Every structure is written in structure tokens, then in C-alpha cells.
PDB file of C-alpha atoms and ligand atoms in Angstrom:
ATOM      1  CA  MET A  14      -0.127   0.321   0.553  1.00  0.00           C
ATOM      2  CA  SER A  15       0.780   3.681  -0.824  1.00  0.00           C
ATOM      3  CA  ARG A  16       2.801   6.161   1.880  1.00  0.00           C
ATOM      4  CA  ASP A  17       0.573   8.546   1.622  1.00  0.00           C
ATOM      5  CA  PHE A  18      -0.947   8.166   4.809  1.00  0.00           C
ATOM      6  CA  SER A  19       1.939   7.486   6.930  1.00  0.00           C
ATOM      7  CA  PHE A  20       2.646   9.902  10.176  1.00  0.00           C
ATOM      8  CA  GLY A  21       5.096   9.273  11.985  1.00  0.00           C
ATOM      9  CA  VAL A  22       4.086   9.739  15.869  1.00  0.00           C
ATOM     10  CA  THR A  23       7.180   9.983  17.901  1.00  0.00           C
ATOM     11  CA  LYS A  24       6.964  13.025  19.873  1.00  0.00           C
ATOM     12  CA  LEU A  25       3.104  12.623  20.293  1.00  0.00           C
ATOM     13  CA  LEU A  26       3.952   9.491  22.495  1.00  0.00           C
ATOM     14  CA  ARG A  27       6.389  11.437  23.981  1.00  0.00           C
ATOM     15  CA  ASP A  28       4.675  14.482  24.689  1.00  0.00           C
ATOM     16  CA  PRO A  29       0.482  13.539  25.168  1.00  0.00           C
ATOM     17  CA  ALA A  30      -0.007  17.214  25.275  1.00  0.00           C
ATOM     18  CA  ILE A  31       0.477  17.585  21.529  1.00  0.00           C
ATOM     19  CA  VAL A  32      -2.593  16.900  18.787  1.00  0.00           C
ATOM     20  CA  LYS A  33      -1.071  16.131  15.206  1.00  0.00           C
ATOM     21  CA  GLN A  34      -2.990  18.328  12.438  1.00  0.00           C
ATOM     22  CA  LEU A  35      -3.379  15.601   9.840  1.00  0.00           C
ATOM     23  CA  ASP A  36      -4.212  17.259   5.992  1.00  0.00           C
ATOM     24  CA  MET A  37      -3.522  14.133   3.949  1.00  0.00           C
ATOM     25  CA  GLN A  38      -3.913  12.751  -0.493  1.00  0.00           C
ATOM     26  CA  GLY A  39      -3.436  10.068  -1.807  1.00  0.00           C
ATOM     27  CA  GLN A  40      -4.676   6.829  -3.544  1.00  0.00           C
ATOM     28  CA  ILE A  41      -5.696   3.537  -2.491  1.00  0.00           C
ATOM     29  CA  SER A  42      -6.283   0.767  -4.693  1.00  0.00           C
ATOM     30  CA  GLU A  43      -9.014  -2.274  -4.819  1.00  0.00           C
ATOM     31  CA  ILE A  44     -11.714  -0.119  -3.313  1.00  0.00           C
ATOM     32  CA  PHE A  45     -14.590  -1.987  -4.094  1.00  0.00           C
ATOM     33  CA  VAL A  46     -18.347  -3.457  -3.570  1.00  0.00           C
ATOM     34  CA  THR A  47     -20.069  -5.833  -6.127  1.00  0.00           C
ATOM     35  CA  SER A  48     -21.570  -1.927  -8.323  1.00  0.00           C
ATOM     36  CA  SER A  49     -19.567   0.413  -7.071  1.00  0.00           C
ATOM     37  CA  TRP A  50     -16.363   1.600  -6.421  1.00  0.00           C
ATOM     38  CA  ILE A  51     -13.381   3.848  -5.928  1.00  0.00           C
ATOM     39  CA  ALA A  52     -11.158   4.124  -9.314  1.00  0.00           C
ATOM     40  CA  ASP A  53      -7.554   3.272  -8.073  1.00  0.00           C
ATOM     41  CA  ASN A  54      -6.435   6.403  -9.215  1.00  0.00           C
ATOM     42  CA  GLU A  55      -9.349   8.513  -7.629  1.00  0.00           C
ATOM     43  CA  ILE A  56      -8.229  11.079  -4.839  1.00  0.00           C
ATOM     44  CA  ILE A  57      -8.861  10.774  -1.255  1.00  0.00           C
ATOM     45  CA  ASN A  58      -8.263  13.091   1.320  1.00  0.00           C
ATOM     46  CA  LEU A  59      -8.263  13.347   4.811  1.00  0.00           C
ATOM     47  CA  GLU A  60      -7.947  15.796   6.820  1.00  0.00           C
ATOM     48  CA  GLY A  61      -8.186  15.456  11.269  1.00  0.00           C
ATOM     49  CA  VAL A  62      -6.234  14.932  14.419  1.00  0.00           C
ATOM     50  CA  ALA A  63      -3.796  11.984  15.767  1.00  0.00           C
ATOM     51  CA  GLU A  64      -3.585  12.712  19.500  1.00  0.00           C
ATOM     52  CA  SER A  65      -1.733   9.613  22.063  1.00  0.00           C
ATOM     53  CA  VAL A  66      -4.266   8.412  24.578  1.00  0.00           C
ATOM     54  CA  HIS A  67      -3.136   5.928  27.138  1.00  0.00           C
ATOM     55  CA  GLU A  68      -3.901   3.241  24.881  1.00  0.00           C
ATOM     56  CA  GLY A  69      -1.804   4.317  21.908  1.00  0.00           C
ATOM     57  CA  ILE A  70      -2.820   6.840  19.346  1.00  0.00           C
ATOM     58  CA  LEU A  71      -6.401   8.589  18.197  1.00  0.00           C
ATOM     59  CA  VAL A  72      -7.452   9.441  14.571  1.00  0.00           C
ATOM     60  CA  LYS A  73     -10.845  11.709  14.339  1.00  0.00           C
ATOM     61  CA  ALA A  74     -11.021  12.745  10.891  1.00  0.00           C
ATOM     62  CA  ASN A  75     -13.279  13.451   7.993  1.00  0.00           C
ATOM     63  CA  ILE A  76     -12.439  11.083   5.242  1.00  0.00           C
ATOM     64  CA  SER A  77     -13.986  12.191   0.978  1.00  0.00           C
ATOM     65  CA  THR A  78     -13.244  11.018  -1.952  1.00  0.00           C
ATOM     66  CA  LYS A  79     -15.871  10.012  -4.917  1.00  0.00           C
ATOM     67  CA  TRP A  80     -17.249   6.808  -5.986  1.00  0.00           C
ATOM     68  CA  LEU A  81     -17.917   4.955  -9.367  1.00  0.00           C
ATOM     69  CA  GLY A  82     -20.771   2.415 -10.129  1.00  0.00           C
ATOM     70  CA  GLU A  83     -22.865   1.328 -12.364  1.00  0.00           C
ATOM     71  CA  CYS A  84     -26.082   2.063 -11.903  1.00  0.00           C
ATOM     72  CA  VAL A  85     -28.313  -1.024 -11.093  1.00  0.00           C
ATOM     73  CA  ARG A  86     -31.586   0.440 -13.003  1.00  0.00           C
ATOM     74  CA  CYS A  87     -30.522   1.329 -16.022  1.00  0.00           C
ATOM     75  CA  LEU A  88     -26.528  -0.253 -16.507  1.00  0.00           C
ATOM     76  CA  SER A  89     -25.066   3.332 -17.585  1.00  0.00           C
ATOM     77  CA  PRO A  90     -22.040   4.532 -15.171  1.00  0.00           C
ATOM     78  CA  ALA A  91     -23.197   6.686 -12.072  1.00  0.00           C
ATOM     79  CA  SER A  92     -21.495   9.020  -9.854  1.00  0.00           C
ATOM     80  CA  GLY A  93     -21.438  10.413  -6.212  1.00  0.00           C
ATOM     81  CA  ASP A  94     -19.215  11.909  -3.253  1.00  0.00           C
ATOM     82  CA  LEU A  95     -18.695  10.168  -0.594  1.00  0.00           C
ATOM     83  CA  LYS A  96     -17.343  11.816   2.797  1.00  0.00           C
ATOM     84  CA  VAL A  97     -17.519   9.327   6.501  1.00  0.00           C
ATOM     85  CA  SER A  98     -15.925  10.470   9.733  1.00  0.00           C
ATOM     86  CA  VAL A  99     -14.249   8.133  11.386  1.00  0.00           C
ATOM     87  CA  ILE A 100     -12.455   7.874  14.788  1.00  0.00           C
ATOM     88  CA  GLU A 101     -10.253   4.988  14.994  1.00  0.00           C
ATOM     89  CA  LEU A 102      -7.871   4.051  17.767  1.00  0.00           C
ATOM     90  CA  PHE A 103      -4.111   3.121  16.559  1.00  0.00           C
ATOM     91  CA  GLU A 104      -2.382   0.564  19.550  1.00  0.00           C
ATOM     92  CA  GLU A 105       0.853  -1.145  19.171  1.00  0.00           C
ATOM     93  CA  LYS A 106      -0.659  -4.498  20.236  1.00  0.00           C
ATOM     94  CA  ALA A 107      -4.187  -3.809  18.415  1.00  0.00           C
ATOM     95  CA  GLU A 108      -5.875  -7.603  18.505  1.00  0.00           C
ATOM     96  CA  PRO A 109      -5.603  -9.551  15.255  1.00  0.00           C
ATOM     97  CA  GLU A 110      -9.411  -9.442  15.689  1.00  0.00           C
ATOM     98  CA  GLY A 111     -10.334  -6.402  17.051  1.00  0.00           C
ATOM     99  CA  ASP A 112     -11.485  -3.632  16.702  1.00  0.00           C
ATOM    100  CA  THR A 113      -8.675  -1.117  16.883  1.00  0.00           C
ATOM    101  CA  TYR A 114      -5.593  -1.373  13.617  1.00  0.00           C
ATOM    102  CA  PRO A 115      -1.728  -2.433  14.452  1.00  0.00           C
ATOM    103  CA  PHE A 116       0.901   0.383  14.554  1.00  0.00           C
ATOM    104  CA  ASP A 117       4.259  -0.808  14.481  1.00  0.00           C
ATOM    105  CA  GLY A 118       7.011   1.712  16.696  1.00  0.00           C
ATOM    106  CA  ASP A 119       7.079   4.948  15.537  1.00  0.00           C
ATOM    107  CA  VAL A 120       5.101   4.817  12.685  1.00  0.00           C
ATOM    108  CA  VAL A 121       1.235   4.621  12.006  1.00  0.00           C
ATOM    109  CA  ASP A 122      -0.816   3.747   8.466  1.00  0.00           C
ATOM    110  CA  LEU A 123      -3.896   4.871   7.820  1.00  0.00           C
ATOM    111  CA  SER A 124      -4.398   3.158   4.385  1.00  0.00           C
ATOM    112  CA  GLU A 125      -6.043  -0.468   5.756  1.00  0.00           C
ATOM    113  CA  MET A 126      -8.853   1.553   7.922  1.00  0.00           C
ATOM    114  CA  ILE A 127      -9.306   5.165   5.761  1.00  0.00           C
ATOM    115  CA  LYS A 128     -10.458   1.585   3.196  1.00  0.00           C
ATOM    116  CA  ASP A 129     -11.936  -0.635   5.924  1.00  0.00           C
ATOM    117  CA  ASN A 130     -14.416   3.248   6.036  1.00  0.00           C
ATOM    118  CA  LEU A 131     -14.612   3.803   2.780  1.00  0.00           C
ATOM    119  CA  VAL A 132     -15.700   0.434   1.629  1.00  0.00           C
ATOM    120  CA  LEU A 133     -18.376   0.278   4.404  1.00  0.00           C
ATOM    121  CA  GLU A 134     -19.545   3.599   2.589  1.00  0.00           C
ATOM    122  CA  LEU A 135     -19.571   2.288  -0.697  1.00  0.00           C
ATOM    123  CA  PRO A 136     -23.653   2.547  -2.321  1.00  0.00           C
ATOM    124  CA  LEU A 137     -24.585  -0.574  -2.741  1.00  0.00           C
ATOM    125  CA  VAL A 138     -27.527  -0.071  -5.166  1.00  0.00           C
ATOM    126  CA  PRO A 139     -25.774   2.902  -6.687  1.00  0.00           C
ATOM    127  CA  LEU A 140     -28.679   4.693  -9.023  1.00  0.00           C
ATOM    128  CA  CYS A 141     -27.279   7.486 -12.427  1.00  0.00           C
ATOM    129  CA  ASN A 142     -29.650  10.049 -10.239  1.00  0.00           C
ATOM    130  CA  LYS A 143     -32.593   9.131  -7.817  1.00  0.00           C
ATOM    131  CA  ASP A 144     -35.857   9.599 -10.322  1.00  0.00           C
ATOM    132  CA  CYS A 145     -33.213   6.504 -12.869  1.00  0.00           C
ATOM    133  CA  ARG A 146     -36.665   4.723 -15.089  1.00  0.00           C
ATOM    134  CA  GLY A 147     -34.685   2.206 -15.874  1.00  0.00           C
ATOM    135  CA  LEU A 148     -34.657  -0.186 -19.158  1.00  0.00           C
ATOM    136  CA  CYS A 149     -37.977  -1.228 -20.161  1.00  0.00           C
ATOM    137  CA  GLN A 150     -38.292  -4.736 -19.866  1.00  0.00           C
ATOM    138  CA  HIS A 151     -39.544  -5.820 -22.440  1.00  0.00           C
ATOM    139  CA  CYS A 152     -37.438  -3.664 -25.569  1.00  0.00           C
ATOM    140  CA  GLY A 153     -34.728  -3.394 -23.671  1.00  0.00           C
ATOM    141  CA  GLN A 154     -34.535   0.819 -24.246  1.00  0.00           C
ATOM    142  CA  ASN A 155     -33.452   2.899 -21.787  1.00  0.00           C
ATOM    143  CA  LEU A 156     -36.684   4.835 -21.064  1.00  0.00           C
ATOM    144  CA  ASN A 157     -34.274   8.089 -19.443  1.00  0.00           C
ATOM    145  CA  LEU A 158     -33.269   8.211 -23.734  1.00  0.00           C
ATOM    146  CA  ALA A 159     -36.268   7.621 -24.395  1.00  0.00           C
ATOM    147  CA  SER A 160     -39.625   5.969 -24.514  1.00  0.00           C
ATOM    148  CA  CYS A 161     -40.921   3.266 -26.300  1.00  0.00           C
ATOM    149  CA  ASP A 162     -44.129   1.365 -27.339  1.00  0.00           C
ATOM    150  CA  CYS A 163     -43.921  -1.586 -25.120  1.00  0.00           C
ATOM    151  CA  VAL A 164     -46.415  -0.398 -22.207  1.00  0.00           C
ATOM    152  CA  ASP A 165     -49.658  -0.394 -24.519  1.00  0.00           C
ATOM    153  CA  LYS A 166     -49.423  -4.163 -25.186  1.00  0.00           C
ATOM    154  CA  VAL A 167     -47.817  -5.269 -22.380  1.00  0.00           C
ATOM    155  CA  ILE A 168     -51.839  -6.888 -20.707  1.00  0.00           C
ATOM    156  CA  ASP A 169     -51.493  -8.015 -16.905  1.00  0.00           C
ATOM    157  CA  PRO A 170     -50.934 -11.347 -17.037  1.00  0.00           C
ATOM    158  CA  ILE A 171     -55.056 -11.357 -14.140  1.00  0.00           C
ATOM    159  CA  TRP A 172     -56.353 -10.290 -17.278  1.00  0.00           C
ATOM    160  CA  GLU A 173     -54.943 -12.546 -19.880  1.00  0.00           C
ATOM    161  CA  SER A 174     -56.924 -14.905 -18.621  1.00  0.00           C
ATOM    162  CA  LEU A 175     -59.239 -13.827 -17.372  1.00  0.00           C
ATOM    163  CA  SER A 176     -60.189 -12.307 -22.058  1.00  0.00           C
ATOM    164  CA  GLY A 177     -60.718 -15.235 -23.283  1.00  0.00           C
ATOM    165  CA  ILE A 178     -63.786 -16.167 -20.817  1.00  0.00           C
ATOM    166  CA  GLU A 179     -66.948 -15.483 -22.093  1.00  0.00           C
ATOM    167  CA  PHE A 180     -69.101 -14.281 -19.497  1.00  0.00           C
ATOM    168  CA  PRO A 181     -73.400 -14.156 -20.005  1.00  0.00           C
ATOM    169  CA  GLU A 182     -75.260 -11.559 -21.256  1.00  0.00           C
ATOM    170  CA  GLU A 183     -77.663 -10.147 -18.431  1.00  0.00           C
ATOM    171  CA  THR A 184     -81.355 -10.365 -20.066  1.00  0.00           C
TER     172      THR A 184
HETATM  173 ZN1   ZN B 225     -30.306   4.836 -14.152  1.00  0.00          ZN
HETATM  174 ZN1   ZN B 226     -39.540  -1.112 -24.342  1.00  0.00          ZN
END
């Protein structure tokens, strides 16, 4: 992973009164869910603070970037802003499956933490537009671009089954 989101903590660990300002930009690859992702070359921004606490290094930050995806209704490209606020603890001896992140000696690397948080925020049902009209289920026409003639021809299956029945005429 890139070193864009790493910072030294030697001074922080020595002097708990220091609050380190974080203002970082970088790229992290392979952040994706089924229908949306963050491009490998997309810039991820992180602004926040890091401070030394009893257990380790506490990081409070706002992370922002852009997601790309495929609209689940019309299959066109979709995109949007992604923002997440995090408060995460980095411990020198973090449990492998614990809630905190490990750091090694004098350097904290935020990449894994950023990746985890952004994955959780990626849209599972991305839309090109919240009013997207999708594709016609019969002819495949993208209904955002043009309409089709199918709507008039489609008969509700229930009425279709009734259409063959002859009702006795009242006399
Ligand atoms: Zn769409
Ligand atoms: Zn159609």
C-alpha cells in the first residue's frame, strides 16, 4: 500500500499534550463492492487530528472522495461523493480481529483503516439519478433516453387469463 497516509508518532508518544493535525491526500487501490468502487487513481482526502491516549494513538478524521459505479436500473455509469467521519484507535499491540488497528513502532499507517471505512460507505444499490427510469423490461430501451411502445401492448397477466372467458349476457 502507498505511504501517502503514514505519519510519524515519535513526538506524540513522548508528549501526550501534542495534537497532530492531519491533512493528507493519496490513492488506495482495490476499494470496491459489487456495483460500485473507488477508481485506483481517485484522490482520497483525509483531514483530522491524531493524539496520544493511554491505549495508543487516537485518530479523528473526515475522509472524502468520489465513487464510481453502474446504475442498477439502467446500467449506465453512476458516480457520487463519498464522505465519512471516523474515530479510530491505533494500538501497538492490537488484537488481529479486534476493533482497533495496529501500528508498528514510530509510524501509523491509516491506509487499511481508510479502506475499511470507505468500503462500508460505498452504495450497494448505485443509481445514475434517484429518478432513473431504468430499462424497458420488454425491449431493453433505456427509458431515460427515449420511450418505447411496449407499455400499451403489455397486458397484465391476470386480465390476459380472463380475456378468454365469456361472461353470460344479462337478459
Ligand atoms: Zn440509471
Ligand atoms: Zn419497451
